[in-house]
mmCIF file of C-alpha atoms in Angstrom:
data_model
loop_
_atom_site.group_PDB
_atom_site.id
_atom_site.type_symbol
_atom_site.label_atom_id
_atom_site.label_comp_id
_atom_site.label_asym_id
_atom_site.label_seq_id
_atom_site.Cartn_x
_atom_site.Cartn_y
_atom_site.Cartn_z
ATOM 1 C CA UNK A 11 6.392 21.256 -12.664
ATOM 2 C CA UNK A 12 3.777 18.776 -14.161
ATOM 3 C CA UNK A 13 4.107 15.107 -14.748
ATOM 4 C CA UNK A 14 1.795 12.330 -16.173
ATOM 5 C CA UNK A 15 -0.151 10.538 -13.597
ATOM 6 C CA UNK A 16 0.560 6.715 -13.729
ATOM 7 C CA UNK A 17 -2.884 4.658 -14.459
ATOM 8 C CA UNK A 18 -2.808 3.263 -10.896
ATOM 9 C CA UNK A 19 -3.308 6.809 -9.667
ATOM 10 C CA UNK A 20 -6.241 7.423 -11.948
ATOM 11 C CA UNK A 21 -8.433 5.322 -9.764
ATOM 12 C CA UNK A 22 -12.098 5.066 -10.137
ATOM 13 C CA UNK A 23 -13.460 8.639 -8.759
ATOM 14 C CA UNK A 24 -10.185 10.505 -9.594
ATOM 15 C CA UNK A 25 -9.630 13.433 -8.975
ATOM 16 C CA UNK A 26 -11.484 12.716 -5.738
ATOM 17 C CA UNK A 27 -9.439 11.294 -2.931
ATOM 18 C CA UNK A 28 -8.658 7.418 -2.806
ATOM 19 C CA UNK A 29 -9.896 5.198 -0.040
ATOM 20 C CA UNK A 30 -7.360 2.380 0.619
ATOM 21 C CA UNK A 31 -7.972 -0.470 2.781
ATOM 22 C CA UNK A 32 -4.808 -1.268 4.590
ATOM 23 C CA UNK A 33 -4.114 -4.834 4.655
ATOM 24 C CA UNK A 34 -7.620 -5.268 3.632
ATOM 25 C CA UNK A 35 -10.535 -4.775 6.169
ATOM 26 C CA UNK A 36 -7.862 -5.445 8.678
ATOM 27 C CA UNK A 37 -9.794 -3.959 11.784
ATOM 28 C CA UNK A 38 -12.630 -6.697 11.430
ATOM 29 C CA UNK A 39 -10.761 -9.709 9.695
ATOM 30 C CA UNK A 40 -7.240 -11.349 9.820
ATOM 31 C CA UNK A 41 -4.841 -8.888 8.165
ATOM 32 C CA UNK A 42 -3.695 -9.627 4.611
ATOM 33 C CA UNK A 43 -5.843 -12.622 4.123
ATOM 34 C CA UNK A 44 -8.368 -13.153 1.299
ATOM 35 C CA UNK A 45 -11.233 -12.787 3.814
ATOM 36 C CA UNK A 46 -9.962 -9.469 4.773
ATOM 37 C CA UNK A 47 -9.520 -8.292 0.974
ATOM 38 C CA UNK A 48 -12.901 -9.787 0.201
ATOM 39 C CA UNK A 49 -14.658 -7.763 3.017
ATOM 40 C CA UNK A 50 -12.986 -4.446 1.557
ATOM 41 C CA UNK A 51 -14.170 -5.227 -1.973
ATOM 42 C CA UNK A 52 -17.671 -5.976 -0.674
ATOM 43 C CA UNK A 53 -17.743 -2.513 0.966
ATOM 44 C CA UNK A 54 -16.872 -1.078 -2.345
ATOM 45 C CA UNK A 55 -13.153 -0.501 -2.108
ATOM 46 C CA UNK A 56 -11.228 -0.314 -5.280
ATOM 47 C CA UNK A 57 -7.691 0.043 -3.789
ATOM 48 C CA UNK A 58 -6.143 -2.276 -1.073
ATOM 49 C CA UNK A 59 -2.734 -2.054 0.495
ATOM 50 C CA UNK A 60 -0.586 -5.196 1.304
ATOM 51 C CA UNK A 61 2.778 -6.439 1.988
ATOM 52 C CA UNK A 62 4.869 -9.394 0.443
ATOM 53 C CA UNK A 63 7.619 -11.805 1.321
ATOM 54 C CA UNK A 64 9.404 -14.572 -0.619
ATOM 55 C CA UNK A 65 9.385 -18.011 0.646
ATOM 56 C CA UNK A 66 12.583 -20.186 0.402
ATOM 57 C CA UNK A 67 11.273 -21.450 -2.916
ATOM 58 C CA UNK A 68 10.561 -17.869 -4.171
ATOM 59 C CA UNK A 69 6.928 -18.057 -3.878
ATOM 60 C CA UNK A 70 5.560 -14.522 -3.137
ATOM 61 C CA UNK A 71 3.188 -14.521 -0.367
ATOM 62 C CA UNK A 72 0.939 -11.746 1.253
ATOM 63 C CA UNK A 73 2.290 -11.180 4.667
ATOM 64 C CA UNK A 74 3.438 -8.566 6.601
ATOM 65 C CA UNK A 75 5.758 -9.786 9.252
ATOM 66 C CA UNK A 76 9.070 -11.634 8.669
ATOM 67 C CA UNK A 77 8.258 -14.267 11.209
ATOM 68 C CA UNK A 78 4.907 -16.312 11.590
ATOM 69 C CA UNK A 79 4.764 -15.886 15.389
ATOM 70 C CA UNK A 80 2.551 -12.829 15.863
ATOM 71 C CA UNK A 81 -0.182 -13.842 13.407
ATOM 72 C CA UNK A 82 -0.270 -17.676 12.705
ATOM 73 C CA UNK A 83 -0.401 -20.890 14.374
ATOM 74 C CA UNK A 84 3.107 -21.691 13.500
ATOM 75 C CA UNK A 85 6.485 -20.126 14.430
ATOM 76 C CA UNK A 86 9.673 -19.350 12.504
ATOM 77 C CA UNK A 87 10.850 -17.250 9.664
ATOM 78 C CA UNK A 88 8.685 -17.209 6.670
ATOM 79 C CA UNK A 89 11.548 -16.952 4.185
ATOM 80 C CA UNK A 90 12.981 -20.300 5.512
ATOM 81 C CA UNK A 91 9.828 -22.174 4.619
ATOM 82 C CA UNK A 92 8.860 -23.578 1.187
ATOM 83 C CA UNK A 93 5.423 -22.891 -0.305
ATOM 84 C CA UNK A 94 4.078 -26.375 0.280
ATOM 85 C CA UNK A 95 4.730 -26.101 3.931
ATOM 86 C CA UNK A 96 3.608 -22.335 4.386
ATOM 87 C CA UNK A 97 0.338 -23.068 2.570
ATOM 88 C CA UNK A 98 -0.741 -25.137 5.553
ATOM 89 C CA UNK A 99 -0.140 -22.476 8.026
ATOM 90 C CA UNK A 100 -3.273 -20.580 9.311
ATOM 91 C CA UNK A 101 -3.469 -16.802 10.160
ATOM 92 C CA UNK A 102 -5.422 -16.251 13.370
ATOM 93 C CA UNK A 103 -5.900 -20.013 13.351
ATOM 94 C CA UNK A 104 -8.150 -20.156 10.401
ATOM 95 C CA UNK A 105 -7.183 -18.222 7.242
ATOM 96 C CA UNK A 106 -4.437 -19.492 4.726
ATOM 97 C CA UNK A 107 -1.877 -17.032 3.689
ATOM 98 C CA UNK A 108 -2.525 -16.023 0.266
ATOM 99 C CA UNK A 109 0.013 -15.777 -2.732
ATOM 100 C CA UNK A 110 0.330 -12.415 -4.278
ATOM 101 C CA UNK A 111 -0.889 -13.924 -7.724
ATOM 102 C CA UNK A 112 -4.035 -15.168 -6.035
ATOM 103 C CA UNK A 113 -4.899 -11.555 -4.834
ATOM 104 C CA UNK A 114 -4.126 -10.108 -8.423
ATOM 105 C CA UNK A 115 -6.134 -12.446 -10.329
ATOM 106 C CA UNK A 116 -9.115 -12.944 -7.955
ATOM 107 C CA UNK A 117 -10.190 -9.361 -8.629
ATOM 108 C CA UNK A 118 -8.789 -8.534 -12.014
ATOM 109 C CA UNK A 119 -9.626 -4.699 -11.707
ATOM 110 C CA UNK A 120 -8.598 -4.236 -8.114
ATOM 111 C CA UNK A 121 -5.693 -1.931 -7.522
ATOM 112 C CA UNK A 122 -2.955 -3.128 -5.112
ATOM 113 C CA UNK A 123 -0.348 -1.110 -3.301
ATOM 114 C CA UNK A 124 2.346 -3.424 -2.372
ATOM 115 C CA UNK A 125 5.200 -3.101 0.145
ATOM 116 C CA UNK A 126 8.160 -5.757 -0.541
ATOM 117 C CA UNK A 127 9.393 -6.251 3.004
ATOM 118 C CA UNK A 128 12.716 -7.925 2.036
ATOM 119 C CA UNK A 129 15.252 -7.581 -0.678
ATOM 120 C CA UNK A 130 14.622 -11.220 -1.622
ATOM 121 C CA UNK A 131 10.976 -10.360 -2.667
ATOM 122 C CA UNK A 132 11.981 -7.916 -5.606
ATOM 123 C CA UNK A 133 12.646 -10.567 -8.249
ATOM 124 C CA UNK A 134 9.595 -12.726 -7.335
ATOM 125 C CA UNK A 135 7.498 -9.427 -7.324
ATOM 126 C CA UNK A 136 8.586 -8.380 -10.753
ATOM 127 C CA UNK A 137 7.972 -11.927 -12.073
ATOM 128 C CA UNK A 138 4.375 -12.007 -10.638
ATOM 129 C CA UNK A 139 3.868 -8.377 -12.239
ATOM 130 C CA UNK A 140 4.894 -9.723 -15.788
ATOM 131 C CA UNK A 141 2.957 -13.044 -15.314
ATOM 132 C CA UNK A 142 -0.297 -11.205 -14.432
ATOM 133 C CA UNK A 143 0.533 -8.129 -16.524
ATOM 134 C CA UNK A 144 -0.865 -5.900 -13.512
ATOM 135 C CA UNK A 145 1.484 -3.105 -14.192
ATOM 136 C CA UNK A 146 -1.243 -0.482 -14.616
ATOM 137 C CA UNK A 147 -3.179 -1.341 -11.100
ATOM 138 C CA UNK A 148 -0.091 -1.890 -8.871
ATOM 139 C CA UNK A 149 1.855 0.774 -6.915
ATOM 140 C CA UNK A 150 5.152 -0.398 -5.073
ATOM 141 C CA UNK A 151 6.182 1.289 -1.911
ATOM 142 C CA UNK A 152 9.125 0.588 0.306
ATOM 143 C CA UNK A 153 11.100 2.462 3.325
ATOM 144 C CA UNK A 154 13.995 1.163 1.483
ATOM 145 C CA UNK A 155 15.279 3.595 -1.069
ATOM 146 C CA UNK A 156 17.806 1.160 -2.448
ATOM 147 C CA UNK A 157 15.043 -1.581 -2.859
ATOM 148 C CA UNK A 158 12.892 0.907 -4.749
ATOM 149 C CA UNK A 159 15.834 1.872 -7.034
ATOM 150 C CA UNK A 160 16.298 -1.838 -8.124
ATOM 151 C CA UNK A 161 12.487 -2.153 -8.799
ATOM 152 C CA UNK A 162 12.546 1.110 -10.917
ATOM 153 C CA UNK A 163 15.520 0.102 -12.827
ATOM 154 C CA UNK A 164 13.908 -3.223 -13.815
ATOM 155 C CA UNK A 165 10.297 -2.084 -14.424
ATOM 156 C CA UNK A 166 10.809 1.447 -15.690
ATOM 157 C CA UNK A 167 7.657 3.612 -16.319
ATOM 158 C CA UNK A 168 5.458 0.657 -16.413
ATOM 159 C CA UNK A 169 5.192 0.482 -12.448
ATOM 160 C CA UNK A 170 3.932 3.204 -10.243
ATOM 161 C CA UNK A 171 6.268 3.652 -7.084
ATOM 162 C CA UNK A 172 5.968 5.794 -4.068
ATOM 163 C CA UNK A 173 8.856 7.296 -2.149
ATOM 164 C CA UNK A 174 11.317 5.836 0.099
ATOM 165 C CA UNK A 175 12.407 7.354 3.336
ATOM 166 C CA UNK A 176 15.297 9.492 1.672
ATOM 167 C CA UNK A 177 13.010 10.774 -0.811
ATOM 168 C CA UNK A 178 10.478 11.813 1.643
ATOM 169 C CA UNK A 179 13.058 13.749 3.678
ATOM 170 C CA UNK A 180 14.207 15.585 0.635
ATOM 171 C CA UNK A 181 10.541 16.426 -0.288
ATOM 172 C CA UNK A 182 9.874 17.624 3.364
ATOM 173 C CA UNK A 183 12.907 19.732 3.175
ATOM 174 C CA UNK A 184 11.841 21.121 -0.160
ATOM 175 C CA UNK A 185 8.643 22.176 1.331
ATOM 176 C CA UNK A 186 10.581 23.918 4.006
ATOM 177 C CA UNK A 187 12.551 26.189 1.836
ATOM 178 C CA UNK A 188 15.497 23.833 1.041
ATOM 179 C CA UNK A 189 14.913 22.347 -2.421
ATOM 180 C CA UNK A 190 16.923 19.155 -3.086
ATOM 181 C CA UNK A 191 16.451 18.167 -6.718
ATOM 182 C CA UNK A 192 13.936 15.876 -8.416
ATOM 183 C CA UNK A 193 12.023 12.767 -7.581
ATOM 184 C CA UNK A 194 11.735 9.263 -9.344
ATOM 185 C CA UNK A 195 8.651 8.507 -7.391
ATOM 186 C CA UNK A 196 5.099 8.718 -8.805
ATOM 187 C CA UNK A 197 3.396 9.430 -5.523
ATOM 188 C CA UNK A 198 3.968 10.053 -1.842
ATOM 189 C CA UNK A 199 2.701 7.478 0.823
ATOM 190 C CA UNK A 200 3.556 8.795 4.511
ATOM 191 C CA UNK A 201 2.448 8.869 7.924
ATOM 192 C CA UNK A 202 1.158 12.161 9.469
ATOM 193 C CA UNK A 203 4.271 12.253 12.045
ATOM 194 C CA UNK A 204 7.641 10.557 12.046
ATOM 195 C CA UNK A 205 9.767 10.620 15.254
ATOM 196 C CA UNK A 206 7.402 13.366 16.754
ATOM 197 C CA UNK A 207 7.878 15.464 13.734
ATOM 198 C CA UNK A 208 4.924 16.465 11.613
ATOM 199 C CA UNK A 209 5.207 14.988 8.087
ATOM 200 C CA UNK A 210 2.121 16.025 6.186
ATOM 201 C CA UNK A 211 1.551 19.755 6.737
ATOM 202 C CA UNK A 212 0.627 22.462 4.345
ATOM 203 C CA UNK A 213 4.176 23.059 3.389
ATOM 204 C CA UNK A 214 4.686 19.304 2.662
ATOM 205 C CA UNK A 215 1.321 19.080 0.542
ATOM 206 C CA UNK A 216 2.289 22.235 -1.348
ATOM 207 C CA UNK A 217 5.868 20.802 -2.284
ATOM 208 C CA UNK A 218 4.172 17.456 -3.443
ATOM 209 C CA UNK A 219 1.422 19.080 -5.315
ATOM 210 C CA UNK A 220 3.840 21.581 -7.171
ATOM 211 C CA UNK A 221 5.431 18.462 -8.375
ATOM 212 C CA UNK A 222 2.163 16.684 -9.355
ATOM 213 C CA UNK A 223 2.807 14.120 -6.639
ATOM 214 C CA UNK A 224 -0.460 12.806 -4.924
ATOM 215 C CA UNK A 225 0.005 12.447 -1.098
ATOM 216 C CA UNK A 226 -1.556 9.308 0.564
ATOM 217 C CA UNK A 227 -1.628 9.190 4.341
ATOM 218 C CA UNK A 228 -1.271 5.991 6.485
ATOM 219 C CA UNK A 229 -2.578 4.359 8.677
ATOM 220 C CA UNK A 230 -5.501 6.590 9.721
ATOM 221 C CA UNK A 231 -8.180 5.039 11.927
ATOM 222 C CA UNK A 232 -9.704 8.167 13.567
ATOM 223 C CA UNK A 233 -12.600 10.116 12.244
ATOM 224 C CA UNK A 234 -11.268 13.321 13.170
ATOM 225 C CA UNK A 235 -7.887 12.649 11.706
ATOM 226 C CA UNK A 236 -9.673 11.520 8.611
ATOM 227 C CA UNK A 237 -11.463 14.725 8.109
ATOM 228 C CA UNK A 238 -8.289 16.897 9.179
ATOM 229 C CA UNK A 239 -6.388 15.319 6.444
ATOM 230 C CA UNK A 240 -8.993 15.619 3.707
ATOM 231 C CA UNK A 241 -9.379 19.278 4.599
ATOM 232 C CA UNK A 242 -5.503 19.476 4.169
ATOM 233 C CA UNK A 243 -5.961 18.191 0.707
ATOM 234 C CA UNK A 244 -4.581 14.637 0.803
ATOM 235 C CA UNK A 245 -5.069 12.580 -2.257
ATOM 236 C CA UNK A 246 -5.648 9.407 -0.479
ATOM 237 C CA UNK A 247 -6.149 7.513 3.021
ATOM 238 C CA UNK A 248 -5.109 4.312 4.023
ATOM 239 C CA UNK A 249 -7.024 2.794 7.003
ATOM 240 C CA UNK A 250 -7.712 -0.493 8.871
ATOM 241 C CA UNK A 251 -11.275 0.882 9.710
ATOM 242 C CA UNK A 252 -12.713 0.415 6.309
ATOM 243 C CA UNK A 253 -16.231 0.945 7.269
ATOM 244 C CA UNK A 254 -15.433 4.182 9.152
ATOM 245 C CA UNK A 255 -13.466 5.797 6.145
ATOM 246 C CA UNK A 256 -16.206 4.825 3.895
ATOM 247 C CA UNK A 257 -18.679 6.675 6.180
ATOM 248 C CA UNK A 258 -16.457 9.663 6.306
ATOM 249 C CA UNK A 259 -16.135 9.706 2.433
ATOM 250 C CA UNK A 260 -20.027 9.434 1.966
ATOM 251 C CA UNK A 261 -20.608 12.139 4.447
ATOM 252 C CA UNK A 262 -18.277 14.384 2.451
ATOM 253 C CA UNK A 263 -19.953 13.105 -0.984
ATOM 254 C CA UNK A 264 -16.631 11.867 -2.142
ATOM 255 C CA UNK A 265 -17.272 8.135 -2.033
ATOM 256 C CA UNK A 266 -17.302 6.319 -5.406
ATOM 257 C CA UNK A 267 -18.160 2.852 -6.563
#
């Protein structure tokens, strides 16, 4: 089975594997901040991954957790704050929380993989994509299949989406001799293991590639595992360790800028 690749997946360097900076260069800089994204871009990354939440006044911000406690100088639920209050919060005591629009417009060719972490983020996310006309350089992924169905229904083919948990399970079963129909996703973004069960193996890769679905592995921070997955044929790797992944790609002569 063949399918047309969404423009997001035809990244610079395609068909070589994609290097994706997870939450920016998050091993060295506060995650999901403009400093982390700028550091990844400075290294030559063309794709970053991030997460989004909606504030109480429906401003879409780049942040992973539902609460501020772990990462910032404040406490409480992000969704209960208005943007004028949230913009004064500092990640790691020094970096402001960005709006998604700021990330998309600061680097107008940067591809951004986005995980909406709450149902309330769906509407504001679609609004930002319309306002910035960023359809070709965004991929949306979520563990929630229901959330992805809403997004696909509203955005159609303009938007690249990866698989929710239910689709990943069906693809895994298809690779292990139990075919279970077609898939609405444009790509597959998964960890190497889930609940102790290997996800990315040769059967899984074969099932995905037979359907022209690129496979991106997350979040890979060790050199040996990076090389193992590249040998297995993955189409992209997400990492916190942006310099290390770049070095691995350079040694294999697959790094592109």
